[in-house]
Coordinates of C-alpha atoms and ligand atoms in Angstrom, one line a residue:
M14 CA -0.2 -0.2 0.0
A15 CA 0.9 3.2 -0.8
K16 CA 2.3 5.6 1.7
D17 CA 0.0 8.3 3.4
I18 CA 2.0 11.3 4.0
L19 CA 1.5 14.8 4.0
F20 CA 3.0 17.2 1.8
K21 CA 5.3 20.2 3.2
V22 CA 5.1 24.0 1.6
Y23 CA 7.1 26.6 2.5
D24 CA 5.3 30.1 1.4
L25 CA 7.3 32.4 -1.4
R26 CA 9.9 33.6 1.0
R27 CA 10.0 30.4 1.5
E28 CA 9.4 31.4 5.2
N29 CA 7.8 28.2 7.5
P30 CA 7.8 25.0 6.4
K31 CA 4.2 23.9 6.8
S32 CA 2.1 20.9 5.8
L33 CA -1.6 21.3 3.3
A34 CA -4.2 22.8 5.2
S35 CA -6.9 20.0 3.0
P36 CA -3.5 18.5 1.4
P37 CA -4.0 15.6 -1.0
S38 CA -1.9 12.5 -0.5
K39 CA 1.6 12.2 -0.7
I40 CA 2.1 8.8 -2.5
T41 CA 5.7 7.1 -4.0
S42 CA 4.0 4.4 -6.3
H43 CA 0.3 4.9 -8.6
R44 CA -2.7 3.9 -6.3
M45 CA -5.6 2.1 -7.9
S46 CA -9.2 0.2 -6.7
K47 CA -9.6 -2.8 -7.3
E48 CA -12.9 -2.0 -7.2
E49 CA -13.1 0.4 -9.6
W50 CA -11.4 -1.2 -12.5
A51 CA -13.7 -4.5 -12.2
R52 CA -16.7 -2.5 -13.1
T53 CA -15.8 -1.1 -15.6
G54 CA -15.6 -2.7 -19.7
S55 CA -13.2 -0.5 -20.3
A56 CA -10.4 -2.7 -22.9
A57 CA -7.2 -0.5 -21.5
S58 CA -9.0 -2.6 -18.3
A59 CA -8.2 -6.1 -19.9
V60 CA -5.3 -8.0 -19.0
V61 CA -4.9 -11.4 -21.6
S62 CA -4.3 -14.0 -19.0
G63 CA -3.1 -16.2 -22.3
P64 CA -2.1 -16.9 -26.0
S65 CA -5.7 -17.7 -27.6
K66 CA -5.9 -21.7 -28.1
V67 CA -7.3 -23.7 -30.5
T68 CA -9.7 -26.3 -28.4
K69 CA -12.8 -28.6 -29.5
S70 CA -16.2 -28.1 -28.7
R71 CA -17.6 -31.2 -27.3
R72 CA -21.0 -30.4 -28.1
K73 CA -20.5 -30.3 -31.8
G74 CA -16.9 -31.5 -32.2
R75 CA -16.1 -28.4 -34.4
K76 CA -12.4 -26.7 -33.7
T77 CA -13.4 -22.9 -32.4
A78 CA -10.7 -20.4 -31.6
K79 CA -11.3 -19.9 -28.3
K80 CA -11.0 -16.6 -26.7
P81 CA -8.2 -15.3 -24.5
I82 CA -9.9 -15.0 -21.3
K83 CA -9.5 -10.9 -20.1
K84 CA -9.3 -9.9 -16.6
A85 CA -9.4 -6.4 -14.8
P86 CA -5.7 -5.8 -12.9
R87 CA -5.5 -5.8 -9.6
T88 CA -3.1 -4.2 -9.1
A89 CA -1.4 -0.8 -10.9
A90 CA 1.7 -3.0 -12.0
G91 CA -0.5 -5.0 -13.6
V92 CA -2.4 -1.8 -15.7
L93 CA 1.0 0.0 -16.9
R94 CA 2.2 -3.8 -17.7
C95 CA 3.6 -3.5 -21.6
T96 CA 4.8 -6.6 -23.1
L97 CA 4.6 -5.2 -26.7
D98 CA 8.1 -6.6 -28.0
E99 CA 8.3 -3.3 -30.5
V100 CA 8.5 -1.2 -27.0
M101 CA 12.0 -0.5 -26.1
C102 CA 13.2 -0.4 -22.6
L103 CA 14.8 3.3 -22.1
H104 CA 16.9 1.9 -19.2
C105 CA 17.7 -1.1 -20.6
G106 CA 17.6 -0.6 -23.9
R107 CA 16.0 -3.9 -23.7
T108 CA 11.9 -4.6 -25.9
G109 CA 8.9 -5.7 -24.2
D110 CA 9.2 -9.9 -25.2
E111 CA 12.9 -10.0 -22.8
R112 CA 13.3 -11.5 -19.7
E113 CA 15.9 -9.7 -17.8
C114 CA 14.2 -6.2 -18.4
G115 CA 11.3 -5.3 -15.1
A116 CA 10.8 -4.2 -11.9
K117 CA 14.9 -4.6 -11.7
C118 CA 14.9 -1.9 -14.7
S119 CA 12.1 0.4 -12.7
R120 CA 14.2 0.6 -9.6
E121 CA 17.5 1.1 -10.9
F122 CA 16.0 4.2 -13.3
R123 CA 14.3 5.9 -10.2
K124 CA 17.7 5.5 -8.2
V125 CA 20.4 6.9 -11.3
N126 CA 17.3 10.0 -13.0
F127 CA 14.8 11.3 -10.7
L128 CA 16.3 13.8 -8.4
P129 CA 15.7 13.7 -4.4
S130 CA 13.0 15.0 -3.1
S131 CA 14.9 17.4 -0.8
A132 CA 16.0 19.3 -4.7
I133 CA 12.4 20.6 -5.0
D134 CA 10.4 22.8 -2.7
I135 CA 6.3 22.8 -3.2
R136 CA 5.9 26.6 -2.9
G137 CA 3.0 29.0 -2.4
P138 CA 0.4 30.1 -2.3
G139 CA 0.6 32.4 -5.0
E140 CA -1.1 33.2 -8.0
L141 CA -1.5 30.3 -9.8
G142 CA -1.8 28.6 -5.6
Y143 CA 1.0 25.9 -5.0
G144 CA 3.6 25.3 -7.5
A145 CA 7.2 23.5 -7.9
W146 CA 10.2 25.1 -7.1
T147 CA 14.4 24.3 -7.2
A148 CA 15.5 24.4 -3.5
P149 CA 18.6 26.7 -2.7
N150 CA 21.3 25.4 -4.5
V151 CA 19.6 22.9 -7.1
T152 CA 20.7 23.1 -10.6
I153 CA 19.5 20.9 -13.3
K154 CA 21.0 19.5 -16.0
K155 CA 19.0 20.0 -19.6
G156 CA 17.7 16.0 -20.5
Q157 CA 17.6 15.4 -17.1
W158 CA 14.4 12.6 -15.7
L159 CA 13.9 14.5 -13.1
E160 CA 10.4 12.3 -11.6
E161 CA 7.6 9.9 -12.5
Y162 CA 4.1 11.4 -12.7
L163 CA 2.1 9.3 -9.9
G164 CA -1.7 9.0 -8.8
D165 CA -5.2 7.1 -9.2
L166 CA -4.8 5.1 -11.8
R167 CA -8.2 5.7 -13.2
P168 CA -9.8 3.0 -16.6
L169 CA -9.8 4.5 -19.6
P170 CA -13.7 5.9 -20.3
T171 CA -15.3 4.2 -23.3
N172 CA -15.9 7.9 -24.9
L173 CA -12.9 9.8 -24.0
D174 CA -14.1 13.1 -24.6
A175 CA -17.5 12.8 -22.7
A176 CA -15.8 11.3 -19.5
A177 CA -13.2 14.4 -19.9
R178 CA -15.7 16.7 -20.2
S179 CA -17.3 15.2 -16.7
S180 CA -14.4 14.6 -14.5
D181 CA -13.9 18.1 -12.6
S182 CA -10.4 16.1 -11.8
L183 CA -7.7 19.0 -13.1
Y184 CA -4.8 17.0 -12.6
R185 CA -5.5 13.9 -15.2
I186 CA -2.9 12.9 -17.8
W187 CA -4.1 10.5 -20.3
I188 CA -1.7 7.7 -20.8
P189 CA -3.2 6.1 -24.6
E190 CA -5.0 3.1 -24.6
T191 CA -4.1 1.9 -20.3
A192 CA -5.2 4.3 -18.2
I193 CA -6.1 7.9 -17.1
I194 CA -3.4 9.0 -14.7
D195 CA -5.3 11.6 -12.2
A196 CA -3.2 13.0 -8.9
E197 CA -6.3 15.4 -7.7
K198 CA -6.3 13.3 -4.7
A199 CA -2.6 11.8 -4.3
G200 CA -0.1 12.3 -6.4
N201 CA 3.9 13.6 -5.7
W202 CA 6.0 16.8 -6.1
T203 CA 4.9 16.7 -10.0
R204 CA 1.5 16.8 -9.4
F205 CA 2.3 21.0 -8.9
I206 CA 4.0 21.9 -11.7
N207 CA 2.2 24.5 -13.1
S208 CA 1.3 25.6 -16.7
S209 CA 3.6 27.7 -18.8
C210 CA 3.9 29.1 -22.3
R211 CA 7.8 29.0 -21.6
P212 CA 7.7 25.3 -20.7
N213 CA 11.1 24.7 -19.1
V214 CA 9.8 20.8 -18.4
K215 CA 7.7 18.4 -20.2
P216 CA 5.9 15.0 -19.2
W217 CA 6.7 12.2 -21.8
G218 CA 4.9 9.0 -21.9
E219 CA 7.9 6.1 -21.9
F220 CA 9.0 2.2 -20.3
V221 CA 10.5 1.5 -18.1
G222 CA 11.4 -1.9 -17.4
K223 CA 8.0 -3.1 -19.0
R224 CA 5.5 -0.4 -17.5
H225 CA 4.0 2.6 -19.4
V226 CA 5.3 5.3 -17.1
V227 CA 5.2 9.2 -17.6
L228 CA 8.6 10.9 -16.9
F229 CA 9.4 14.8 -16.6
Q230 CA 12.0 15.7 -18.4
A231 CA 14.7 19.1 -18.2
L232 CA 13.9 20.9 -21.5
R233 CA 16.7 22.9 -20.5
D234 CA 19.9 24.0 -18.3
I235 CA 17.3 24.7 -15.2
G236 CA 19.0 26.8 -12.1
P237 CA 18.1 27.1 -8.5
E238 CA 14.5 28.7 -7.0
E239 CA 13.3 28.3 -10.4
E240 CA 10.0 27.0 -11.1
L241 CA 9.1 24.3 -12.9
V242 CA 6.6 24.4 -15.6
F243 CA 5.3 22.7 -18.2
Q244 CA 2.3 23.6 -21.2
Y245 CA -0.7 21.8 -20.6
G246 CA -2.5 23.3 -24.1
A247 CA -4.6 25.0 -24.9
K248 CA -7.1 22.5 -25.2
W249 CA -6.8 22.1 -21.4
F250 CA -7.9 25.2 -20.6
E251 CA -10.8 25.1 -23.0
K252 CA -11.7 22.4 -20.2
A253 CA -10.9 24.1 -17.2
G254 CA -12.9 27.6 -18.6
F255 CA -10.3 30.0 -17.8
L256 CA -7.5 31.4 -19.9
C257 CA -3.4 30.9 -19.1
R258 CA -1.8 33.3 -16.2
C259 CA 1.3 32.5 -17.0
G260 CA 3.3 36.0 -17.1
V261 CA 4.5 35.7 -21.1
S262 CA 2.9 38.5 -21.7
E263 CA 0.1 40.7 -19.0
E264 CA -3.5 39.7 -19.9
A265 CA -4.5 36.1 -19.3
H266 CA -4.4 34.0 -23.0
M267 CA -5.0 30.4 -24.7
P268 CA -1.8 29.0 -25.4
G269 CA -1.0 29.4 -29.1
E270 CA -3.0 32.8 -29.2
K271 CA -1.0 34.6 -31.7
G272 CA 1.7 36.3 -30.4
K273 CA 0.4 34.4 -26.9
G274 CA 1.7 31.2 -25.5
K275 CA 3.0 30.4 -28.6
G276 CA 6.6 29.5 -27.4
N277 CA 8.1 26.4 -26.3
E278 CA 11.8 27.9 -26.0
G279 CA 13.8 25.0 -25.0
E280 CA 12.1 22.2 -26.9
K281 CA 13.3 22.0 -30.1
G282 CA 16.9 20.5 -30.7
E283 CA 15.9 18.1 -27.8
K284 CA 14.4 15.4 -29.5
G285 CA 17.9 13.1 -30.6
G286 CA 18.3 9.8 -31.8
K287 CA 15.4 7.0 -30.8
D288 CA 13.6 10.2 -29.3
K289 CA 11.1 10.4 -32.6
K290 CA 9.8 7.9 -31.2
R291 CA 9.2 9.0 -28.0
K292 CA 5.4 10.4 -27.6
S293 CA 4.9 13.5 -25.0
A294 CA 2.3 12.6 -22.4
K295 CA -1.5 14.5 -22.4
K296 CA -3.1 16.1 -19.7
I297 CA -7.0 16.3 -20.0
Ligands
SAM306 C1 -2.1 21.1 -11.9 S1 -2.8 21.7 -11.2 C2 -1.3 23.0 -10.5 C3 -0.9 23.0 -9.3 C4 -1.5 23.9 -8.8 N1 -1.1 25.6 -8.9 C5 -1.9 23.7 -7.1 O1 -1.7 24.5 -6.6 O2 -2.4 22.3 -6.5 C6 -3.3 23.4 -12.0 C7 -4.3 24.3 -11.5 O3 -3.8 25.4 -11.0 C8 -3.4 26.5 -11.6 N2 -3.2 27.2 -12.7 C9 -1.6 25.7 -12.9 N3 -0.9 26.4 -13.9 C10 -2.0 27.5 -14.9 C11 -1.8 28.9 -15.6 N4 -0.7 28.9 -16.2 N5 -2.3 29.8 -15.9 C12 -3.8 29.6 -14.5 N6 -3.7 28.4 -13.7 C13 -3.2 28.0 -13.2 C14 -5.2 26.0 -12.1 O4 -5.8 26.6 -11.1 C15 -5.1 24.9 -12.5 O5 -6.2 24.4 -12.0
ZN307 ZN1 14.8 -2.6 -19.1
ZN308 ZN1 0.7 31.3 -21.3

């Protein structure tokens, strides 16, 4: 069971660290409700338990293809498991069918790449609520993987548009054909990353240890006491029903509007080699 502790926040001038008044849970691994996954008929909730076999029908003596049994996943690992042959592990470079790749890759990748929790301060509340900042003396290099987006794993709705409209949560990132990660009630520090039209980090959909992960990566070198921000995108703001107040222009604006919120500085030239295949994770 994931740990359930409070977030410590600093006011914007780093005085008086305190816990959030009505806190989301601070977790170190995804949460999921077995019941919720068992209830939904989402295709994404289905895990094929074995290869389809051709068996003889007893009644008519005809050969029929036995449909693979689909089981709702019972753990977060089950939801996020990906064994497609063509996917490559970001840690070991092996593809989905190779046995050596697994939980060990996830553990090692986390240990080697991610920032220690002391590197990030949650500060606020400010104009955009709370935000995630680099702590004093912390610098981040362009290209560094920072952390994984964690939250409650929810089944994909059958009609994504309708469900996206009906959900009030503004903390959701969608892993295509797999699940929605909702960090409204539980997450790690990445749930506090605000939106900016001049982003310095970006979430990517990746695979580590045969598992779908959403990972934040630095788009440029980042200095001490800088706020970490990514571009949520115009669709997110349309759904949320308000405009971006990231400060690139004095007025509130819709990202992508002419002259406002267009700058994705730092991102160009970031994708190289196998990154061509990398998918940016979508906030919905
Ligand atoms: C994923 S949360 C980010 C963390 C949030 N600030 C908090 O205190 O929990 C998204 C919310 O932050 C605020 N926000 C973040 N970036 C914003 C922006 N560029 N313009 C306006 N509001 C923003 C909005 O209230 C939005 O619903
Ligand atoms: Zn691996
Ligand atoms: Zn903006």
